[in-house]
């Protein structure tokens, strides 16, 4: 007998106490999570190390900044030639998870996400970082995780005649996020809650947990490159620090919301101004990105705001950042994403949160280092709409071991960030 998901219902095992225990679905999902983690880890490791290599190469050959408009045109041509749906892998995956939650038939839906889409994500993100676009790596990485997961779902369906694509997709995103940030707990929650933050998909915890931890261990063994954060001392919990963090969290949440709204405005503005030519929609912001990057170089003597800019987080933690870093990085991120460059928004949001919070630390008479970290995860919480994910990311990636103020920051920044976020298909409210 098959369910509406297209998967066979597992038999129930009855105990002597007449309790019904569904053992087989848990075993099946555990195997799905294990396989997805094992398959996804090598590809994410290759991707993360490629991003690091292209970033270093761009740093050593800064003239590549001049080719940003050409790069934007190449990326647009790639998607136009090989399928515009490749650019919407995340939206497609979230939609399929929603349909499974609504008990709709998704038995053939794994055909919508193909391995070729992952290759396109890999290429376009690599080109974006090679040329110095101010983007992240999580977006493309999670898309690669989705393609790996969808491939495993198709394989199971060919072998068994049925599958559960939603569990595979959640496990794939968990594996990718976990490996990229060396954060298996955050990765587990990311996979289970990405599509529907308002739901508690406890049924997905087991496959996401196994996939997340498996992928993290394998990618670490393969020497994946992960962002490094300088050591710091967290804020102690007292009434003064609590009130200060509460106020800063509101500010950070508002700023995160404003950034997401500005991104949508930039994209819509380019679409309306250059609706007569799709290439001008990306070439114009890419040209502005090039000119602005050069102008910043003449003022600051550095191109450190281009690319991942993860070193700006370290700079903020070390107390060497200011509001200028936040403003410049914001403009570069908006122009880069408006021009269609690929990679993701997570690392840019972390950078923006760290630089913004570090710049206001003195006004609140707080130490810069812990406030920069709190601001980074708070800004991301507002943008991702996943406060529990960012809470554990703060502990795993940043090593913030004072959970109470960290929790206040992630929750309050989320609540004060409004509806706008980086994942448009999420069911937040």
Coordinates of N, CA and C in Angstrom, one line a residue, residues 64-218:
X64 N 41.0 41.1 -12.1 CA 39.9 40.3 -12.4 C 38.6 41.1 -12.1
X65 N 38.6 42.0 -11.2 CA 37.5 42.9 -10.8 C 36.9 43.5 -12.1
X66 N 37.8 43.8 -13.0 CA 37.3 44.5 -14.2 C 36.4 43.6 -15.1
X67 N 36.4 42.3 -14.9 CA 35.6 41.4 -15.7 C 34.3 41.1 -15.1
X68 N 33.9 41.8 -14.0 CA 32.6 41.5 -13.4 C 31.4 41.7 -14.3
X69 N 31.3 42.7 -15.1 CA 30.2 42.8 -16.1 C 30.1 41.6 -17.0
X70 N 31.3 41.2 -17.5 CA 31.3 40.1 -18.4 C 30.9 38.8 -17.7
X71 N 31.3 38.7 -16.4 CA 30.9 37.5 -15.6 C 29.4 37.5 -15.4
X72 N 28.8 38.6 -15.1 CA 27.4 38.7 -14.9 C 26.7 38.2 -16.2
X73 N 27.1 38.6 -17.3 CA 26.5 38.2 -18.6 C 26.7 36.7 -18.9
X74 N 27.9 36.2 -18.5 CA 28.1 34.8 -18.7 C 27.2 33.9 -17.8
X75 N 27.0 34.4 -16.6 CA 26.1 33.7 -15.7 C 24.7 33.7 -16.1
X76 N 24.2 34.9 -16.6 CA 22.9 35.0 -17.2 C 22.7 34.1 -18.4
X77 N 23.7 34.1 -19.3 CA 23.7 33.2 -20.5 C 23.6 31.7 -20.1
X78 N 24.4 31.4 -19.1 CA 24.4 30.0 -18.6 C 23.0 29.5 -18.2
X79 N 22.4 30.3 -17.4 CA 21.0 30.0 -16.9 C 20.0 30.0 -18.0
X80 N 20.2 31.0 -18.9 CA 19.2 31.0 -20.1 C 19.4 29.9 -21.0
X81 N 20.7 29.4 -21.2 CA 20.9 28.4 -22.1 C 20.6 27.0 -21.6
X82 N 21.0 26.8 -20.3 CA 20.8 25.4 -19.7 C 19.7 25.3 -18.7
X83 N 18.8 26.3 -18.7 CA 17.6 26.1 -17.8 C 17.5 27.1 -16.7
X84 N 16.6 28.0 -16.8 CA 16.4 29.0 -15.7 C 16.0 28.4 -14.4
X85 N 15.4 27.1 -14.5 CA 15.0 26.5 -13.2 C 16.2 26.1 -12.3
X86 N 17.4 26.1 -12.9 CA 18.6 25.8 -12.2 C 18.9 26.9 -11.1
X87 N 18.4 28.1 -11.4 CA 18.6 29.2 -10.5 C 17.6 29.1 -9.3
X88 N 16.6 28.3 -9.4 CA 15.6 28.2 -8.4 C 15.6 26.9 -7.6
X89 N 16.7 26.2 -7.5 CA 16.7 24.9 -6.9 C 16.2 25.0 -5.4
X90 N 16.6 26.0 -4.7 CA 16.2 26.1 -3.3 C 14.7 26.3 -3.2
X91 N 14.2 27.2 -4.0 CA 12.7 27.4 -4.0 C 11.9 26.2 -4.4
X92 N 12.5 25.5 -5.4 CA 11.8 24.2 -5.8 C 11.8 23.2 -4.7
X93 N 13.0 23.0 -4.1 CA 13.1 22.1 -3.0 C 12.2 22.4 -1.8
X94 N 12.1 23.7 -1.4 CA 11.2 24.1 -0.4 C 9.7 23.8 -0.7
X95 N 9.4 24.1 -2.0 CA 8.0 23.9 -2.5 C 7.7 22.4 -2.4
X96 N 8.6 21.5 -2.7 CA 8.4 20.1 -2.7 C 8.2 19.6 -1.2
X97 N 9.0 20.2 -0.3 CA 8.8 19.8 1.1 C 7.4 20.3 1.6
X98 N 7.0 21.5 1.2 CA 5.7 21.9 1.5 C 4.6 21.0 1.0
X99 N 4.7 20.5 -0.2 CA 3.7 19.7 -0.8 C 3.7 18.3 0.0
X100 N 4.8 17.9 0.4 CA 4.8 16.6 1.3 C 4.1 16.9 2.6
X101 N 4.3 18.1 3.2 CA 3.7 18.4 4.4 C 2.2 18.5 4.2
X102 N 1.7 18.9 3.0 CA 0.3 19.0 2.7 C -0.3 17.7 2.2
X103 N 0.5 16.7 2.3 CA 0.0 15.3 1.9 C -0.3 15.3 0.4
X104 N 0.4 16.1 -0.4 CA 0.3 16.0 -1.9 C 1.3 15.0 -2.5
X105 N 1.0 14.5 -3.6 CA 1.8 13.4 -4.2 C 3.1 14.1 -4.8
X106 N 4.2 13.6 -4.3 CA 5.5 14.1 -4.9 C 6.4 12.9 -5.3
X107 N 5.7 11.8 -5.7 CA 6.4 10.6 -6.0 C 7.4 10.7 -7.2
X108 N 7.1 11.7 -8.1 CA 7.9 11.9 -9.3 C 8.7 13.2 -9.2
X109 N 8.6 13.9 -8.1 CA 9.1 15.3 -8.0 C 10.6 15.4 -8.1
X110 N 11.3 14.3 -7.8 CA 12.8 14.3 -7.8 C 13.3 14.5 -9.2
X111 N 12.5 14.4 -10.2 CA 13.0 14.7 -11.5 C 13.2 16.2 -11.8
X112 N 12.6 17.0 -10.9 CA 12.7 18.5 -11.1 C 14.1 19.0 -10.7
X113 N 14.8 18.3 -9.9 CA 16.1 18.7 -9.5 C 17.1 17.7 -10.0
X114 N 18.0 18.1 -10.9 CA 18.9 17.2 -11.6 C 20.3 17.4 -11.2
X115 N 21.2 16.5 -11.4 CA 22.6 16.7 -11.2 C 23.2 17.9 -11.9
X116 N 22.7 18.1 -13.2 CA 23.2 19.2 -14.0 C 23.0 20.5 -13.3
X117 N 22.0 20.7 -12.5 CA 21.7 21.9 -11.8 C 22.8 22.2 -10.8
X118 N 23.2 21.1 -10.1 CA 24.3 21.3 -9.1 C 25.6 21.7 -9.8
X119 N 25.9 21.2 -11.0 CA 27.1 21.6 -11.8 C 27.0 23.1 -12.1
X120 N 25.8 23.5 -12.5 CA 25.7 24.9 -12.9 C 25.9 25.8 -11.6
X121 N 25.3 25.4 -10.5 CA 25.6 26.1 -9.2 C 27.0 26.2 -8.9
X122 N 27.7 25.1 -9.1 CA 29.2 25.0 -8.8 C 29.9 26.0 -9.7
X123 N 29.6 26.0 -11.0 CA 30.3 26.8 -11.9 C 30.0 28.3 -11.7
X124 N 28.7 28.7 -11.5 CA 28.4 30.1 -11.4 C 28.9 30.7 -10.1
X125 N 28.9 29.9 -9.0 CA 29.5 30.4 -7.8 C 31.0 30.5 -7.9
X126 N 31.6 29.6 -8.5 CA 33.1 29.7 -8.7 C 33.5 30.9 -9.5
X127 N 32.7 31.2 -10.6 CA 33.0 32.3 -11.4 C 32.8 33.6 -10.6
X128 N 31.7 33.6 -9.8 CA 31.4 34.8 -9.0 C 32.6 35.2 -8.0
X129 N 33.1 34.1 -7.4 CA 34.2 34.4 -6.4 C 35.5 34.6 -7.2
X130 N 35.7 34.0 -8.3 CA 36.9 34.3 -9.1 C 37.0 35.7 -9.5
X131 N 35.9 36.4 -9.8 CA 35.9 37.7 -10.3 C 35.8 38.7 -9.1
X132 N 35.5 38.3 -7.9 CA 35.5 39.2 -6.7 C 34.1 39.7 -6.4
X133 N 33.0 39.0 -6.8 CA 31.7 39.4 -6.4 C 31.5 39.2 -4.9
X134 N 30.8 40.1 -4.3 CA 30.6 40.1 -2.9 C 29.4 39.2 -2.5
X135 N 29.6 37.9 -2.6 CA 28.6 36.9 -2.3 C 29.2 35.9 -1.3
X136 N 28.3 35.0 -0.8 CA 28.7 33.9 0.1 C 28.9 32.6 -0.6
X137 N 28.7 31.5 0.2 CA 28.9 30.2 -0.3 C 27.7 29.2 0.1
X138 N 26.9 29.6 1.1 CA 25.9 28.7 1.6 C 24.8 28.4 0.5
X139 N 24.4 29.4 -0.2 CA 23.3 29.3 -1.2 C 23.6 28.2 -2.2
X140 N 24.8 28.3 -2.9 CA 25.2 27.4 -3.9 C 25.5 26.0 -3.3
X141 N 26.1 26.0 -2.1 CA 26.4 24.8 -1.4 C 25.1 24.0 -1.0
X142 N 24.1 24.6 -0.5 CA 22.9 24.0 -0.2 C 22.2 23.5 -1.5
X143 N 22.3 24.2 -2.6 CA 21.8 23.7 -3.9 C 22.5 22.5 -4.3
X144 N 23.8 22.4 -4.1 CA 24.5 21.2 -4.4 C 24.0 20.0 -3.6
X145 N 23.8 20.3 -2.3 CA 23.2 19.3 -1.4 C 21.8 18.8 -1.8
X146 N 21.0 19.7 -2.3 CA 19.7 19.3 -2.9 C 19.8 18.4 -4.1
X147 N 20.8 18.7 -5.0 CA 20.9 17.9 -6.2 C 21.4 16.5 -5.8
X148 N 22.3 16.4 -4.8 CA 22.8 15.1 -4.3 C 21.6 14.3 -3.7
X149 N 20.8 15.0 -2.9 CA 19.7 14.3 -2.3 C 18.7 13.9 -3.3
X150 N 18.4 14.7 -4.3 CA 17.4 14.3 -5.3 C 17.9 13.1 -6.1
X151 N 19.2 13.1 -6.4 CA 19.7 11.9 -7.1 C 19.6 10.7 -6.3
X152 N 19.8 10.7 -5.0 CA 19.6 9.5 -4.1 C 18.2 9.1 -4.1
X153 N 17.2 10.1 -4.1 CA 15.8 9.8 -4.1 C 15.4 9.0 -5.4
X154 N 15.9 9.5 -6.5 CA 15.6 8.8 -7.8 C 16.2 7.4 -7.8
X155 N 17.4 7.3 -7.2 CA 18.0 5.9 -7.2 C 17.2 5.0 -6.4
X156 N 16.7 5.4 -5.2 CA 15.9 4.6 -4.4 C 14.6 4.2 -5.1
X157 N 14.0 5.2 -5.8 CA 12.7 4.9 -6.4 C 12.9 3.9 -7.6
X158 N 14.1 3.9 -8.2 CA 14.3 3.0 -9.3 C 14.5 1.6 -8.7
X159 N 15.1 1.5 -7.5 CA 15.4 0.2 -6.9 C 14.2 -0.4 -6.2
X160 N 13.5 0.5 -5.5 CA 12.4 0.0 -4.6 C 11.0 0.3 -5.2
X161 N 10.9 1.2 -6.2 CA 9.6 1.7 -6.7 C 9.0 2.8 -6.0
X162 N 9.6 3.3 -4.9 CA 9.1 4.4 -4.1 C 10.2 5.0 -3.3
X163 N 10.0 6.3 -2.8 CA 11.0 7.0 -2.1 C 10.3 8.1 -1.3
X164 N 11.0 8.8 -0.5 CA 10.5 10.0 0.2 C 11.5 11.2 0.0
X165 N 11.1 11.9 -1.1 CA 12.0 13.0 -1.5 C 12.1 14.1 -0.5
X166 N 11.1 14.3 0.3 CA 11.1 15.4 1.3 C 12.2 15.1 2.4
X167 N 12.3 13.9 2.8 CA 13.4 13.6 3.8 C 14.8 13.7 3.1
X168 N 14.9 13.3 1.9 CA 16.2 13.4 1.2 C 16.6 14.9 1.1
X169 N 15.6 15.7 0.7 CA 15.9 17.1 0.5 C 16.4 17.8 1.8
X170 N 15.6 17.5 2.9 CA 16.0 18.0 4.2 C 17.3 17.5 4.7
X171 N 17.6 16.2 4.4 CA 18.9 15.7 4.8 C 20.1 16.3 3.9
X172 N 19.8 16.5 2.6 CA 20.8 17.1 1.8 C 21.2 18.5 2.2
X173 N 20.2 19.4 2.6 CA 20.5 20.7 3.0 C 21.2 20.7 4.4
X174 N 20.8 19.7 5.2 CA 21.5 19.6 6.5 C 22.9 19.2 6.4
X175 N 23.2 18.3 5.5 CA 24.6 17.9 5.2 C 25.4 19.0 4.7
X176 N 24.9 19.8 3.7 CA 25.6 20.9 3.1 C 25.9 22.0 4.1
X177 N 24.9 22.4 4.9 CA 25.1 23.5 5.9 C 26.1 23.0 6.9
X178 N 26.0 21.8 7.4 CA 26.8 21.3 8.4 C 28.3 21.3 8.0
X179 N 28.6 20.9 6.8 CA 29.9 20.8 6.3 C 30.5 22.2 6.1
X180 N 29.7 23.1 5.4 CA 30.2 24.4 5.1 C 30.6 25.2 6.3
X181 N 29.9 25.0 7.4 CA 30.2 25.8 8.6 C 30.7 25.0 9.8
X182 N 31.0 23.7 9.6 CA 31.5 22.8 10.6 C 30.5 22.9 11.8
X183 N 29.2 22.8 11.6 CA 28.2 23.0 12.6 C 27.1 21.9 12.5
X184 N 27.4 20.7 12.9 CA 26.4 19.6 12.7 C 25.1 19.8 13.4
X185 N 25.1 20.4 14.6 CA 23.8 20.7 15.3 C 23.0 21.7 14.5
X186 N 23.6 22.8 14.2 CA 22.9 23.8 13.4 C 22.5 23.3 12.0
X187 N 23.3 22.4 11.4 CA 23.0 21.8 10.2 C 21.7 20.9 10.3
X188 N 21.7 20.1 11.4 CA 20.5 19.3 11.6 C 19.2 20.1 11.7
X189 N 19.2 21.2 12.4 CA 18.1 22.1 12.5 C 17.8 22.8 11.2
X190 N 18.8 23.2 10.5 CA 18.7 23.9 9.2 C 17.9 23.0 8.3
X191 N 18.2 21.7 8.2 CA 17.5 20.8 7.3 C 16.1 20.6 7.7
X192 N 15.8 20.5 9.0 CA 14.5 20.2 9.5 C 13.6 21.4 9.4
X193 N 14.1 22.6 9.5 CA 13.3 23.8 9.6 C 13.4 24.8 8.5
X194 N 14.3 24.5 7.5 CA 14.5 25.5 6.4 C 13.2 25.9 5.7
X195 N 12.4 24.9 5.3 CA 11.2 25.1 4.5 C 10.1 25.7 5.4
X196 N 9.9 25.2 6.6 CA 8.8 25.6 7.4 C 9.3 25.9 8.9
X197 N 9.8 27.1 9.1 CA 10.3 27.5 10.5 C 9.2 27.4 11.5
X198 N 7.9 27.5 11.1 CA 6.8 27.5 12.1 C 6.4 26.1 12.5
X199 N 6.9 25.1 11.7 CA 6.6 23.7 12.0 C 7.8 23.1 12.8
X200 N 7.5 22.1 13.6 CA 8.5 21.3 14.2 C 8.5 19.9 13.6
X201 N 9.3 19.8 12.5 CA 9.4 18.6 11.8 C 10.3 17.6 12.5
X202 N 9.8 17.1 13.7 CA 10.5 16.1 14.4 C 10.7 14.8 13.7
X203 N 9.8 14.5 12.7 CA 9.9 13.3 12.0 C 11.2 13.4 11.1
X204 N 11.7 14.6 10.9 CA 12.9 14.7 10.0 C 14.2 14.9 10.8
X205 N 14.1 14.9 12.1 CA 15.3 15.1 13.0 C 16.3 13.9 12.8
X206 N 15.8 12.7 12.8 CA 16.7 11.6 12.7 C 17.5 11.6 11.4
X207 N 16.9 11.6 10.2 CA 17.7 11.6 9.0 C 18.6 12.9 8.8
X208 N 18.1 14.0 9.3 CA 18.9 15.3 9.2 C 20.1 15.2 10.2
X209 N 19.9 14.6 11.4 CA 21.0 14.5 12.3 C 22.0 13.6 11.8
X210 N 21.6 12.4 11.3 CA 22.6 11.4 10.7 C 23.3 12.0 9.5
X211 N 22.6 12.6 8.6 CA 23.2 13.2 7.5 C 24.1 14.4 7.8
X212 N 23.7 15.2 8.8 CA 24.5 16.4 9.2 C 25.8 15.9 9.8
X213 N 25.8 15.0 10.8 CA 27.0 14.6 11.5 C 27.9 13.8 10.6
X214 N 27.3 12.9 9.7 CA 28.1 12.1 8.8 C 28.8 13.0 7.8
X215 N 28.1 14.0 7.2 CA 28.7 14.9 6.3 C 29.8 15.7 6.9
X216 N 29.6 16.2 8.1 CA 30.6 17.0 8.8 C 31.9 16.2 9.1
X217 N 31.7 15.0 9.6 CA 32.9 14.1 9.9 C 33.7 13.8 8.6
X218 N 33.0 13.5 7.5 CA 33.6 13.1 6.3 C 34.3 14.4 5.7

